[in-house]
Coordinates of C-alpha atoms and ligand atoms in Angstrom, one line a residue:
Chain A
M1 CA -31.8 -13.3 20.3
S2 CA -29.3 -12.6 17.8
Q3 CA -30.2 -10.9 14.6
A4 CA -29.2 -11.0 11.3
V5 CA -26.3 -9.6 9.9
L6 CA -26.3 -11.0 6.6
K7 CA -29.0 -12.2 4.1
L8 CA -29.0 -13.2 0.4
K9 CA -31.7 -13.8 -1.2
K10 CA -32.4 -15.7 -4.2
V11 CA -29.0 -15.4 -5.1
I12 CA -27.9 -16.9 -8.5
V13 CA -24.4 -17.3 -10.1
D14 CA -24.3 -18.6 -13.2
F15 CA -21.0 -19.6 -14.8
S16 CA -22.1 -19.4 -18.6
G17 CA -24.7 -21.9 -18.3
F18 CA -23.3 -23.7 -15.0
K19 CA -25.4 -22.6 -11.6
A20 CA -22.9 -22.6 -9.1
I21 CA -25.1 -21.4 -6.7
N22 CA -28.7 -21.8 -7.6
Q23 CA -31.9 -19.7 -6.1
L24 CA -30.1 -19.2 -2.6
D25 CA -31.4 -17.9 0.5
F26 CA -29.2 -17.9 3.0
T27 CA -28.9 -15.9 6.4
V28 CA -26.2 -15.6 8.8
Q29 CA -26.8 -14.5 12.5
S30 CA -24.5 -12.4 14.2
K31 CA -22.2 -13.4 17.1
S32 CA -22.2 -17.2 15.7
V33 CA -20.1 -19.9 14.2
H34 CA -21.5 -20.8 11.0
F35 CA -20.0 -23.8 9.1
V36 CA -20.9 -24.4 5.5
I37 CA -20.4 -27.6 4.4
G38 CA -21.0 -29.9 1.4
P39 CA -19.5 -32.1 -1.3
N40 CA -16.6 -31.0 -3.3
G41 CA -18.2 -28.4 -6.0
A42 CA -21.3 -27.7 -3.7
G43 CA -20.4 -23.9 -4.3
K44 CA -19.4 -23.2 -0.9
T45 CA -16.4 -21.4 -2.2
T46 CA -18.4 -19.4 -4.7
L47 CA -20.8 -18.2 -1.8
L48 CA -17.6 -16.5 -0.1
D49 CA -16.8 -15.5 -3.4
V50 CA -20.1 -13.9 -4.4
V51 CA -20.3 -12.5 -0.6
C52 CA -17.1 -10.8 -0.7
G53 CA -17.4 -9.5 -4.5
K54 CA -14.5 -11.5 -6.1
T55 CA -17.6 -12.9 -8.1
K56 CA -20.8 -11.3 -9.3
A57 CA -24.2 -12.5 -8.6
T58 CA -25.9 -13.2 -11.7
T59 CA -29.1 -12.1 -9.8
G60 CA -30.5 -11.9 -6.5
E61 CA -30.2 -9.6 -3.9
I62 CA -27.1 -9.5 -1.0
K63 CA -27.5 -7.4 2.0
L64 CA -25.1 -6.7 5.0
Q65 CA -27.4 -5.6 8.6
E66 CA -30.6 -5.4 6.5
K67 CA -29.6 -1.8 4.7
K68 CA -26.5 -2.0 2.8
E69 CA -27.0 -3.7 -0.7
L70 CA -23.7 -5.3 -1.7
S71 CA -23.9 -6.7 -5.1
K72 CA -22.9 -3.8 -7.0
L73 CA -20.0 -3.0 -5.0
T74 CA -16.3 -3.5 -5.9
E75 CA -14.4 -5.8 -3.8
D76 CA -12.5 -2.9 -1.9
Q77 CA -16.0 -1.1 -1.1
I78 CA -17.4 -4.4 0.3
V79 CA -14.4 -4.3 2.7
H80 CA -15.3 -1.1 4.2
Q81 CA -19.0 -2.1 4.3
G82 CA -17.7 -4.4 7.1
I83 CA -17.1 -8.2 5.4
S84 CA -13.4 -9.4 5.3
R85 CA -12.3 -12.7 4.2
K86 CA -9.7 -15.5 4.4
F87 CA -8.5 -17.1 1.4
Q88 CA -7.4 -20.5 1.6
A89 CA -4.3 -20.7 0.5
P90 CA -2.5 -18.5 2.8
T91 CA -2.3 -14.8 0.7
I92 CA -0.3 -12.6 3.1
F93 CA 2.5 -10.6 2.1
H94 CA 5.9 -12.2 2.3
N95 CA 8.8 -9.3 1.9
L96 CA 6.7 -7.2 4.8
T97 CA 6.8 -8.0 8.2
V98 CA 4.0 -9.3 10.9
K99 CA 3.4 -6.0 12.2
D100 CA 3.6 -4.4 8.5
N101 CA 0.8 -7.0 7.7
L102 CA -1.2 -6.2 10.3
E103 CA -0.4 -2.2 10.0
I104 CA -1.8 -2.3 6.5
A105 CA -4.9 -4.3 6.9
M106 CA -6.0 -2.7 9.9
K107 CA -9.3 -0.4 9.7
Q108 CA -8.9 3.2 8.9
K109 CA -9.1 5.0 5.9
K110 CA -7.7 3.2 2.8
N111 CA -7.9 5.9 -0.3
L112 CA -4.6 7.3 -1.7
F113 CA -4.2 10.8 -0.1
S114 CA -5.1 9.5 3.3
M115 CA -2.4 6.8 2.8
I116 CA 0.1 9.3 2.1
K117 CA -0.3 11.6 5.4
A118 CA -0.6 8.2 7.0
K119 CA 1.0 8.3 10.8
W120 CA 0.8 5.7 13.6
T121 CA -2.0 6.5 16.4
N122 CA -1.5 5.5 19.8
E123 CA -4.9 3.6 19.3
Q124 CA -3.9 1.9 16.3
K125 CA -0.7 1.2 17.9
K126 CA -2.5 -0.8 21.0
K127 CA -4.9 -2.4 18.2
V128 CA -1.8 -4.1 16.7
N129 CA -0.2 -5.3 19.7
D130 CA -3.5 -6.8 21.2
M131 CA -4.2 -8.5 18.2
L132 CA -0.5 -9.7 18.1
D133 CA -1.1 -11.2 21.5
L134 CA -4.5 -12.2 20.6
V135 CA -2.7 -14.6 17.7
G136 CA 0.2 -15.5 19.8
L137 CA 2.6 -13.6 17.1
K138 CA 4.2 -10.9 19.5
E139 CA 7.6 -12.8 19.1
E140 CA 7.6 -12.7 15.5
Q141 CA 6.2 -9.4 15.0
D142 CA 9.3 -8.1 13.3
Q143 CA 10.0 -10.9 11.4
L144 CA 9.0 -11.3 7.7
A145 CA 5.9 -12.8 7.1
G146 CA 7.2 -15.1 4.5
S147 CA 9.4 -16.9 7.5
L148 CA 6.3 -17.8 9.3
A149 CA 5.4 -21.4 9.6
H150 CA 2.4 -22.6 8.2
G151 CA -0.1 -22.3 10.9
Q152 CA 1.7 -19.1 12.0
K153 CA 0.7 -17.4 8.5
Q154 CA -3.2 -18.8 8.8
W155 CA -3.0 -17.1 12.5
M156 CA -1.3 -14.1 10.5
E157 CA -4.4 -13.7 7.8
I158 CA -6.9 -14.4 10.4
A159 CA -5.6 -11.5 12.4
M160 CA -5.3 -9.4 9.0
V161 CA -8.7 -10.3 8.7
L162 CA -9.7 -9.0 12.5
M163 CA -7.9 -6.2 11.9
Q164 CA -10.2 -4.8 9.3
E165 CA -12.8 -4.6 12.2
P166 CA -15.9 -6.9 10.1
D167 CA -19.0 -7.3 10.9
I168 CA -18.7 -10.6 9.4
V169 CA -15.8 -12.8 9.1
L170 CA -15.3 -15.4 5.9
L171 CA -13.1 -18.2 6.2
D172 CA -12.0 -21.0 3.4
E173 CA -10.6 -23.7 4.9
P174 CA -8.7 -22.2 7.6
I175 CA -7.2 -25.7 9.3
A176 CA -6.3 -27.2 6.3
G177 CA -2.7 -28.3 6.6
M178 CA -2.8 -27.7 10.4
S179 CA -1.4 -30.1 13.2
K180 CA -3.7 -31.5 15.9
K181 CA -2.1 -28.6 18.0
E182 CA -2.4 -26.1 15.5
R183 CA -5.9 -27.0 14.9
N184 CA -7.2 -26.7 18.5
K185 CA -5.4 -23.0 18.8
T186 CA -7.1 -22.1 15.7
G187 CA -10.7 -23.8 17.1
E188 CA -10.4 -21.4 20.2
L189 CA -9.4 -18.3 18.4
I190 CA -12.7 -18.9 15.9
T191 CA -14.6 -19.2 19.3
K192 CA -13.1 -16.0 20.9
I193 CA -13.6 -14.1 17.1
A194 CA -17.2 -15.3 17.1
K195 CA -17.9 -13.1 20.8
D196 CA -18.2 -10.1 18.8
H197 CA -18.6 -11.0 15.4
A198 CA -20.4 -13.5 12.8
V199 CA -18.2 -16.0 11.8
L200 CA -18.7 -18.0 8.1
I201 CA -16.4 -21.2 7.8
V202 CA -16.4 -23.5 5.0
E203 CA -14.9 -26.7 6.6
H204 CA -14.3 -30.3 5.0
D205 CA -13.4 -31.5 8.7
M206 CA -16.3 -32.8 10.3
D207 CA -14.7 -33.3 14.2
F208 CA -13.8 -29.7 13.9
V209 CA -17.1 -28.3 12.7
K210 CA -18.9 -30.8 15.3
E211 CA -16.8 -28.9 17.9
Y212 CA -16.8 -25.6 17.3
A213 CA -20.4 -25.0 15.1
D214 CA -22.9 -22.9 16.8
I215 CA -24.7 -23.7 13.3
V216 CA -24.1 -25.6 10.4
S217 CA -25.5 -25.4 6.4
V218 CA -25.2 -28.1 4.5
M219 CA -24.7 -27.3 0.7
H220 CA -25.5 -29.2 -2.6
E221 CA -25.3 -28.6 -6.0
G222 CA -25.6 -24.8 -5.1
Q223 CA -28.4 -25.0 -3.0
L224 CA -29.1 -25.3 0.8
L225 CA -29.9 -28.8 1.5
Y226 CA -30.3 -28.5 5.2
E227 CA -29.5 -26.0 8.0
G228 CA -29.5 -26.7 12.0
S229 CA -27.2 -27.8 14.7
M230 CA -24.5 -30.5 13.9
E231 CA -26.6 -33.2 15.8
E232 CA -29.6 -32.4 13.6
V233 CA -27.5 -32.3 10.4
Q234 CA -25.7 -35.4 11.4
N235 CA -29.3 -37.3 11.5
D236 CA -31.2 -36.0 8.8
P237 CA -31.8 -38.4 6.5
T238 CA -31.3 -36.3 2.9
V239 CA -27.9 -35.0 4.4
R240 CA -26.6 -38.8 5.0
E241 CA -28.0 -39.6 1.5
V242 CA -26.2 -36.7 -0.4
Y243 CA -23.0 -36.3 1.3
L244 CA -22.4 -37.3 5.2
G245 CA -23.2 -41.3 4.3
R246 CA -20.2 -43.1 5.9
K247 CA -18.9 -40.4 7.8
V248 CA -21.5 -39.8 9.9
E249 CA -21.7 -43.3 10.7
E250 CA -17.9 -43.6 11.6
N251 CA -18.6 -40.8 13.8
V252 CA -21.4 -41.8 15.7
V253 CA -19.7 -45.1 16.3
N254 CA -17.2 -43.3 18.0
Chain B
M1 CA 19.6 -5.4 18.4
Q2 CA 17.8 -2.0 18.3
N3 CA 21.4 0.0 18.7
T4 CA 22.7 -2.1 15.9
I5 CA 19.6 -1.0 13.5
Y6 CA 20.3 2.7 14.8
Q7 CA 23.7 2.4 13.8
K8 CA 22.8 0.9 10.4
L9 CA 20.5 3.9 9.5
L10 CA 23.3 6.4 10.7
S11 CA 25.6 4.8 8.6
R12 CA 23.3 4.5 5.8
R13 CA 22.3 8.4 6.3
V14 CA 26.2 9.2 6.4
I15 CA 26.8 7.5 3.5
F16 CA 24.4 9.2 1.3
S17 CA 25.4 12.6 2.9
L18 CA 29.0 12.1 1.9
I19 CA 28.1 11.1 -1.7
F20 CA 25.8 14.0 -2.2
L21 CA 28.5 16.6 -0.8
L22 CA 31.3 14.9 -3.2
L23 CA 28.8 15.3 -6.4
L24 CA 28.3 18.9 -5.3
A25 CA 32.5 19.3 -5.0
A26 CA 33.1 17.5 -8.4
P27 CA 33.0 20.9 -10.4
L28 CA 36.4 21.8 -8.1
F29 CA 38.3 18.6 -9.2
M30 CA 36.6 17.4 -12.4
S31 CA 37.4 18.9 -16.0
D32 CA 34.5 20.6 -17.9
F33 CA 34.0 17.9 -20.0
R34 CA 33.7 15.1 -17.2
L35 CA 31.5 17.3 -15.2
N36 CA 29.3 17.1 -18.0
L37 CA 29.0 13.9 -18.8
L38 CA 28.5 13.1 -15.1
G39 CA 25.8 15.6 -14.8
K40 CA 23.9 14.0 -17.7
F41 CA 24.2 10.8 -16.5
L42 CA 23.0 12.1 -13.0
A43 CA 19.6 13.3 -14.9
F44 CA 19.4 9.7 -15.9
A45 CA 19.7 8.8 -12.7
I46 CA 16.6 11.3 -11.4
L47 CA 14.6 9.5 -14.2
A48 CA 15.7 6.0 -12.4
I49 CA 14.3 7.0 -8.9
G50 CA 10.9 7.1 -10.8
L51 CA 11.0 4.2 -12.7
D52 CA 12.5 2.0 -9.8
L53 CA 9.1 3.8 -7.4
L54 CA 6.8 1.9 -10.5
W55 CA 8.7 -1.0 -11.2
G56 CA 10.5 -2.0 -7.9
Y57 CA 7.9 -1.0 -5.3
T58 CA 4.6 -1.1 -7.3
G59 CA 5.4 -4.1 -9.6
V60 CA 4.5 -2.3 -13.0
L61 CA 7.0 -2.5 -15.4
S62 CA 7.1 0.6 -18.0
L63 CA 9.0 0.0 -21.2
G64 CA 8.3 3.3 -22.5
H65 CA 9.6 6.0 -20.2
G66 CA 11.4 7.4 -23.2
I67 CA 8.4 9.3 -23.8
F68 CA 7.8 11.6 -20.6
F69 CA 11.5 11.9 -20.5
G70 CA 11.0 13.2 -24.2
I71 CA 8.2 15.1 -23.5
G72 CA 10.1 16.9 -20.9
A73 CA 13.2 17.6 -23.0
Y74 CA 11.2 18.7 -25.8
C75 CA 9.3 21.6 -23.6
M76 CA 12.8 22.7 -22.5
A77 CA 14.0 22.4 -26.1
M78 CA 11.1 24.6 -27.4
Y79 CA 11.8 27.5 -24.9
L80 CA 15.3 27.3 -26.0
K81 CA 15.1 27.3 -29.3
L82 CA 12.8 30.5 -29.3
E83 CA 15.3 32.2 -27.0
A84 CA 17.8 31.4 -29.5
T85 CA 16.1 32.3 -32.6
G86 CA 15.2 35.7 -31.0
G87 CA 11.3 35.7 -31.8
T88 CA 11.6 34.7 -35.1
L89 CA 10.3 31.4 -36.7
P90 CA 12.9 28.7 -36.4
D91 CA 14.6 27.7 -39.1
F92 CA 12.9 24.3 -39.4
M93 CA 9.6 25.8 -39.3
A94 CA 10.3 28.4 -42.0
W95 CA 11.6 25.4 -44.7
S96 CA 8.3 23.8 -44.1
G97 CA 6.6 26.6 -45.1
M98 CA 5.4 27.8 -41.9
S99 CA 4.6 32.0 -41.9
E100 CA 4.0 32.2 -37.9
L101 CA 4.4 30.5 -34.8
P102 CA 2.0 27.5 -34.1
L103 CA -0.6 27.7 -31.1
I104 CA 1.0 24.6 -29.3
W105 CA 4.8 26.6 -29.3
L106 CA 3.0 29.8 -28.0
P107 CA 3.4 28.9 -24.3
F108 CA 7.2 27.7 -24.6
Q109 CA 8.4 31.4 -24.9
Y110 CA 8.1 32.0 -21.2
P111 CA 10.7 29.8 -19.6
I112 CA 9.0 29.7 -16.0
I113 CA 5.8 28.1 -17.8
A114 CA 8.0 25.8 -20.3
I115 CA 9.7 24.1 -17.0
L116 CA 6.4 23.5 -15.9
L117 CA 5.0 22.2 -18.7
G118 CA 7.8 20.2 -18.6
I119 CA 6.8 17.9 -15.5
L120 CA 3.0 18.8 -16.0
I121 CA 2.2 17.2 -19.3
P122 CA 3.9 14.0 -18.9
A123 CA 2.9 13.5 -15.8
V124 CA -0.9 14.4 -16.9
V125 CA -0.3 12.0 -20.3
A126 CA 0.8 9.0 -17.4
L127 CA -2.4 10.0 -15.5
F128 CA -4.6 10.1 -18.5
I129 CA -2.8 6.6 -19.6
G130 CA -2.5 5.1 -16.1
Y131 CA -6.4 5.9 -15.4
L132 CA -7.5 4.0 -18.5
T133 CA -5.9 0.7 -18.0
F134 CA -5.1 0.1 -14.4
R135 CA -8.9 0.8 -14.2
N136 CA -9.6 -1.5 -16.9
R137 CA -7.3 -3.8 -14.6
I138 CA -4.9 -4.0 -17.4
S139 CA -1.0 -4.8 -16.0
G140 CA 1.4 -7.3 -16.0
V141 CA 3.0 -8.1 -19.3
Y142 CA 0.2 -6.3 -21.0
F143 CA 0.4 -2.9 -19.3
T144 CA 4.1 -3.6 -20.6
I145 CA 3.4 -4.0 -24.2
L146 CA 1.1 -1.3 -23.7
S147 CA 3.6 0.9 -22.9
Q148 CA 6.3 0.0 -25.4
A149 CA 3.6 0.8 -28.1
L150 CA 2.9 4.0 -27.0
V151 CA 6.8 4.8 -27.2
L152 CA 6.2 3.7 -31.1
V153 CA 2.8 5.8 -31.7
V154 CA 4.8 9.0 -29.7
V155 CA 8.2 8.7 -31.8
T156 CA 6.3 8.4 -34.8
L157 CA 4.3 11.1 -34.1
F158 CA 7.8 13.3 -33.5
V159 CA 9.1 12.1 -36.7
G160 CA 6.2 12.8 -38.6
S161 CA 5.2 16.2 -37.2
Q162 CA 8.5 17.8 -39.1
N163 CA 7.0 21.2 -39.3
L164 CA 6.2 21.4 -35.1
T165 CA 9.1 19.1 -33.7
G166 CA 11.9 19.4 -36.3
G167 CA 11.5 16.0 -37.2
T168 CA 14.3 13.2 -37.1
S169 CA 17.2 16.1 -36.5
G170 CA 15.2 17.5 -33.5
L171 CA 15.8 20.3 -32.2
T172 CA 19.2 21.8 -31.0
N173 CA 21.5 24.9 -31.4
F174 CA 20.2 26.5 -28.3
K175 CA 21.8 30.0 -27.2
T176 CA 20.7 31.5 -23.8
L177 CA 18.4 30.6 -20.8
F178 CA 17.4 33.6 -18.3
G179 CA 19.9 35.3 -20.4
F180 CA 22.9 33.1 -19.7
Q181 CA 25.3 31.8 -22.4
V182 CA 23.7 28.0 -21.9
N183 CA 27.0 26.6 -23.2
S184 CA 29.7 28.8 -21.4
A185 CA 31.5 26.6 -18.7
S186 CA 30.3 28.2 -16.0
T187 CA 26.3 28.1 -17.1
Q188 CA 27.1 24.5 -17.5
T189 CA 28.8 24.0 -14.2
A190 CA 25.5 25.9 -12.9
F191 CA 23.4 23.2 -14.8
Y192 CA 25.1 20.4 -12.6
L193 CA 24.9 21.4 -9.7
I194 CA 21.1 22.1 -10.0
T195 CA 21.1 18.4 -11.4
V196 CA 22.5 17.4 -8.4
V197 CA 20.4 19.3 -5.7
V198 CA 17.4 18.1 -8.1
L199 CA 18.7 14.5 -7.4
G200 CA 19.0 15.0 -3.9
L201 CA 15.3 16.1 -3.6
V202 CA 14.0 13.7 -5.6
F203 CA 15.7 10.8 -3.8
F204 CA 14.6 12.4 -0.3
A205 CA 10.7 12.8 -1.4
C206 CA 10.4 9.4 -2.3
R207 CA 12.7 8.1 0.2
K208 CA 10.0 9.7 2.4
L209 CA 7.5 8.4 0.5
I210 CA 8.2 4.7 0.9
K211 CA 9.3 5.0 4.0
G212 CA 6.0 5.4 6.1
R213 CA 2.5 3.0 5.7
F214 CA 2.3 3.9 1.9
G215 CA 5.6 2.3 1.0
K216 CA 4.3 -0.8 2.3
I217 CA 1.1 -0.7 0.2
L218 CA 3.0 -0.4 -2.7
V219 CA 4.9 -3.5 -1.8
G220 CA 1.7 -5.0 -1.3
I221 CA 0.4 -4.0 -4.4
R222 CA 3.2 -5.5 -5.9
D223 CA 3.0 -8.8 -4.5
G224 CA -0.3 -9.3 -4.4
E225 CA -2.5 -6.7 -6.1
N226 CA -5.8 -8.9 -5.8
R227 CA -5.2 -9.9 -1.9
M228 CA -4.8 -5.3 -1.5
R229 CA -8.5 -5.4 -3.0
F230 CA -9.9 -7.5 -0.3
L231 CA -8.0 -5.6 2.4
G232 CA -10.2 -2.5 1.2
Y233 CA -7.7 -0.6 -1.1
N234 CA -7.8 0.2 -4.7
P235 CA -5.0 -0.8 -6.4
S236 CA -5.8 1.3 -9.4
A237 CA -5.7 4.9 -8.0
Y238 CA -2.4 3.7 -6.3
K239 CA -0.6 2.5 -9.6
T240 CA -2.5 5.3 -11.5
F241 CA -0.8 8.1 -9.2
I242 CA 2.9 6.3 -9.1
Y243 CA 2.8 6.2 -12.6
T244 CA 2.0 9.9 -12.7
L245 CA 4.3 11.0 -10.3
S246 CA 7.2 8.7 -12.2
G247 CA 6.0 10.5 -15.4
G248 CA 6.6 13.8 -13.9
I249 CA 10.1 12.7 -12.5
A250 CA 11.2 11.7 -16.0
G251 CA 10.2 15.1 -17.8
L252 CA 12.1 16.7 -15.2
A253 CA 15.1 14.4 -16.0
G254 CA 14.6 15.3 -19.5
M255 CA 15.0 19.2 -19.1
L256 CA 17.9 18.9 -16.9
F257 CA 19.5 16.5 -19.8
V258 CA 18.8 18.7 -22.5
L259 CA 20.6 21.5 -20.8
Q260 CA 23.6 19.8 -20.2
V261 CA 23.7 17.7 -23.8
G262 CA 22.1 20.7 -25.8
I263 CA 20.2 18.2 -28.5
I264 CA 17.1 16.3 -28.3
S265 CA 15.7 14.3 -31.1
P266 CA 13.3 11.2 -31.3
T267 CA 16.1 8.6 -31.7
M268 CA 17.0 10.0 -27.8
I269 CA 13.7 9.0 -26.5
G270 CA 12.5 6.0 -28.6
I271 CA 12.3 2.1 -27.7
I272 CA 16.2 1.2 -27.2
P273 CA 16.5 4.0 -25.1
S274 CA 13.1 3.3 -23.0
I275 CA 14.8 -0.4 -22.6
E276 CA 18.0 0.9 -21.5
M277 CA 16.5 2.9 -18.7
V278 CA 14.9 -0.5 -17.1
L279 CA 18.4 -1.5 -17.5
W280 CA 19.9 0.9 -15.2
V281 CA 17.2 0.0 -12.8
A282 CA 17.8 -3.7 -12.8
L283 CA 21.3 -3.4 -12.8
G284 CA 21.6 -1.0 -10.0
G285 CA 19.2 -3.0 -8.0
R286 CA 14.9 -2.5 -8.2
G287 CA 13.4 -1.7 -4.9
T288 CA 16.1 0.4 -3.1
L289 CA 16.1 4.3 -4.2
I290 CA 20.5 4.1 -4.6
G291 CA 20.4 0.9 -6.8
P292 CA 18.6 3.1 -9.8
I293 CA 21.0 5.9 -8.9
I294 CA 24.4 3.6 -9.0
G295 CA 22.8 2.0 -12.3
A296 CA 22.2 4.8 -14.1
V297 CA 25.7 6.5 -13.5
L298 CA 27.8 2.7 -14.0
V299 CA 25.8 1.8 -17.4
N300 CA 26.1 5.0 -18.9
A301 CA 29.8 5.2 -17.7
A302 CA 30.4 2.3 -19.3
K303 CA 28.5 3.0 -22.3
T304 CA 30.3 6.2 -23.0
G305 CA 33.5 4.4 -22.8
F306 CA 32.3 1.7 -24.8
S307 CA 31.2 4.0 -27.5
E308 CA 34.2 5.9 -27.8
S309 CA 36.0 2.8 -28.5
Y310 CA 34.0 0.3 -30.3
P311 CA 30.4 2.4 -31.4
D312 CA 29.4 -0.7 -32.6
I313 CA 29.2 -3.0 -29.8
W314 CA 27.5 -1.3 -27.4
T315 CA 24.0 -2.4 -28.5
Y316 CA 25.4 -6.0 -28.6
F317 CA 27.2 -5.6 -25.1
L318 CA 23.8 -4.1 -23.5
G319 CA 21.7 -6.9 -24.6
L320 CA 24.3 -9.2 -23.1
L321 CA 24.4 -7.3 -20.1
F322 CA 20.8 -7.6 -19.5
V323 CA 20.7 -11.3 -20.2
L324 CA 23.5 -11.6 -17.2
V325 CA 21.8 -9.2 -14.7
V326 CA 18.6 -10.9 -15.0
V327 CA 20.0 -14.4 -14.6
F328 CA 22.9 -13.9 -12.3
L329 CA 21.8 -10.4 -10.3
P330 CA 18.2 -10.5 -9.9
K331 CA 18.2 -8.1 -7.3
G332 CA 21.3 -6.1 -9.0
I333 CA 24.1 -4.2 -7.7
T334 CA 22.5 -3.4 -4.4
G335 CA 21.5 -7.3 -4.1
L336 CA 25.1 -8.4 -4.1
F337 CA 26.0 -5.7 -1.5
E338 CA 22.8 -7.0 1.2
K339 CA 24.2 -10.6 0.4
W340 CA 27.4 -9.5 1.6
S341 CA 26.1 -7.2 4.5
D342 CA 23.8 -10.3 5.5
R343 CA 26.8 -12.8 5.6
R344 CA 28.4 -10.6 8.0
K345 CA 25.6 -9.6 10.0
K346 CA 25.0 -14.0 10.5
Q347 CA 28.6 -14.2 11.2
D348 CA 28.0 -11.6 13.8
V349 CA 25.1 -13.4 15.2
S350 CA 26.5 -16.6 15.3
S351 CA 29.7 -15.4 17.5
S352 CA 27.5 -13.5 19.7
V353 CA 25.5 -16.8 20.3
E354 CA 28.8 -18.5 20.9
V355 CA 29.9 -15.9 23.7
E356 CA 26.2 -16.4 25.4
K357 CA 27.0 -20.5 25.4
S358 CA 30.6 -19.7 27.0
Y359 CA 29.0 -17.6 29.6
S360 CA 26.3 -19.6 30.6
Ligands
ATP1 N1 -14.7 -19.1 -12.1 C1 -15.5 -20.2 -12.2 N2 -16.0 -20.5 -13.8 C2 -17.0 -21.5 -14.2 N3 -17.1 -22.3 -13.3 C3 -16.5 -22.7 -11.9 C4 -15.9 -21.3 -11.0 N4 -15.7 -21.4 -10.1 C5 -16.4 -22.3 -9.7 N5 -16.7 -23.1 -10.3 C6 -17.6 -24.1 -10.3 O1 -18.4 -24.3 -9.7 C7 -19.0 -25.2 -8.5 C8 -19.0 -25.0 -7.2 O2 -17.1 -24.9 -7.0 P1 -16.9 -23.9 -5.6 O3 -15.3 -23.9 -5.5 O4 -17.9 -23.0 -5.0 O5 -17.1 -25.4 -4.6 P2 -16.9 -25.4 -3.2 O6 -17.8 -26.3 -2.6 O7 -16.2 -25.0 -2.7 O8 -15.9 -27.5 -3.2 P3 -14.4 -27.6 -2.6 O9 -15.1 -28.5 -1.6 O10 -14.1 -28.6 -3.6 O11 -13.7 -26.3 -2.2 C9 -17.9 -25.9 -9.2 O12 -17.9 -27.4 -10.2 C10 -16.7 -25.5 -9.7 O13 -16.2 -26.4 -11.1
MG2 MG1 -13.8 -24.7 -2.1

């Protein structure tokens, strides 16, 4: 049986009176592809924000591997605990090459003085090369990241996230704006990643979710409405009522 | 491909070495007067490198580097002043009714200590300010305004403490350093050569720093400070370090300046000079290390030429220059060169593609 990597207990995120996340209990299992779906404003992005430290939880606890409490740490400390995040819009460093981007993302001591002395080790070179292979950007490694196509940027950012060797990977709408072909490639990539990481993904595209999800959580008004396999989710009456409704029927018909 | 990159590096290295040798040889073919001017410009160039490390690489614009420069210059000047008065009280202190040397002047009787403090005090001041602001995530325009306000505070303080700093007239009338006459032609040539060597050392040290992984992190902080946090970096620490370093470098430049110019006063470290420093970097080309050096020398050479013939127009011209650079030359002079060499490279590539075509 897989075990829980990330556990949120009674988490509230209060934006001056408005509870974007409301008493949320949430668990992510290791080595699983865990999708979060829900209508606009359900609090999905906020969930990722609160896990990676971008937003602070008003109350509640967030624990990684049953032991490390995250809510008191700064963003960079959380990364070193083993959580890394890809944002919705590609946020990469355009003026650095693809390889440079991976180099600075790579897991290593990232404090000032270690960095002044930093030198490539053979192991690090191999890791970067393997990652370039995995995301298919070997040819482009010396190109400026700004010159990549949209899909390539997204993969490069996923590669940057993986270079941090996290326990859990957070992805916010990774396939937004991608072509059919690029989506498939991203899906395969995610399946590969989940072999040894937990992957928590916010996504709107139901076909994509259906194809790659191990487990799906439905959020609504800052709370967990339902959790299960995509099939269970699609057949749950409350879920259909608040959110899926028409879309599920379309899928069922297909 | 590999080959051309190597060639490029080689040629760049060759160019830098040639410039350096030319600067070292300048005393052989330049008049004392010109040499002294060039030495002053090169002292400014040292400051410009540090400022560019902060602005061009790390994305932090400081409009207050005049004070770090000034603190360095005053440290050196205090020693020179004490040396000139031969242990008695400097005249301006006597006039303001003081009877013995104030405590903060005491360490400056010793040249080595004065030189060390000339670097350390500006660095520590920068460390302190940087720590407070960057840790609290004050950045961008807010930091720039703050750095400017700081100049006002420090200059006001320097002008106000007449009995400690010589007030608006500053510190001047120096005689000796380590027993050498500071105004003699041979000492001035030595100061010039020391300035060239220091410039070379600062240049290569900074180049080494930014060529490695560290430089990429600085660029990352410049282009996406928040993103860097989510890669596990604490940008505040890096920014504080670079600010401190550039403060120390500015202090060093200030000391070399005062040795060659023979006077330091509050107007030389105030708001206008602080803005001019940024202009050197902008005009030369930020984000390259050679750019600020070119900018500092060119702008100051122009300033000297202008002020000789039309002293009043300089400030207007400076303003105009700033606008022109921002609008037409966002990457400065080195940006122009890059564009030019890129175009040449593209031509090379297209011609080689044609060659391939004709072979296949
Ligand atoms: N910093 C903030 N301050 C105030 N309200 C916020 C803030 N961030 C998010 N919200 C609100 O919290 C709610 C949840 O936002 P969130 O971005 O988490 O939704 P989402 O589920 O990701 O939606 P979408 O599907 O549109 O991306 C929204 O109503 C949003 O307006
Ligand atoms: Mg969202």
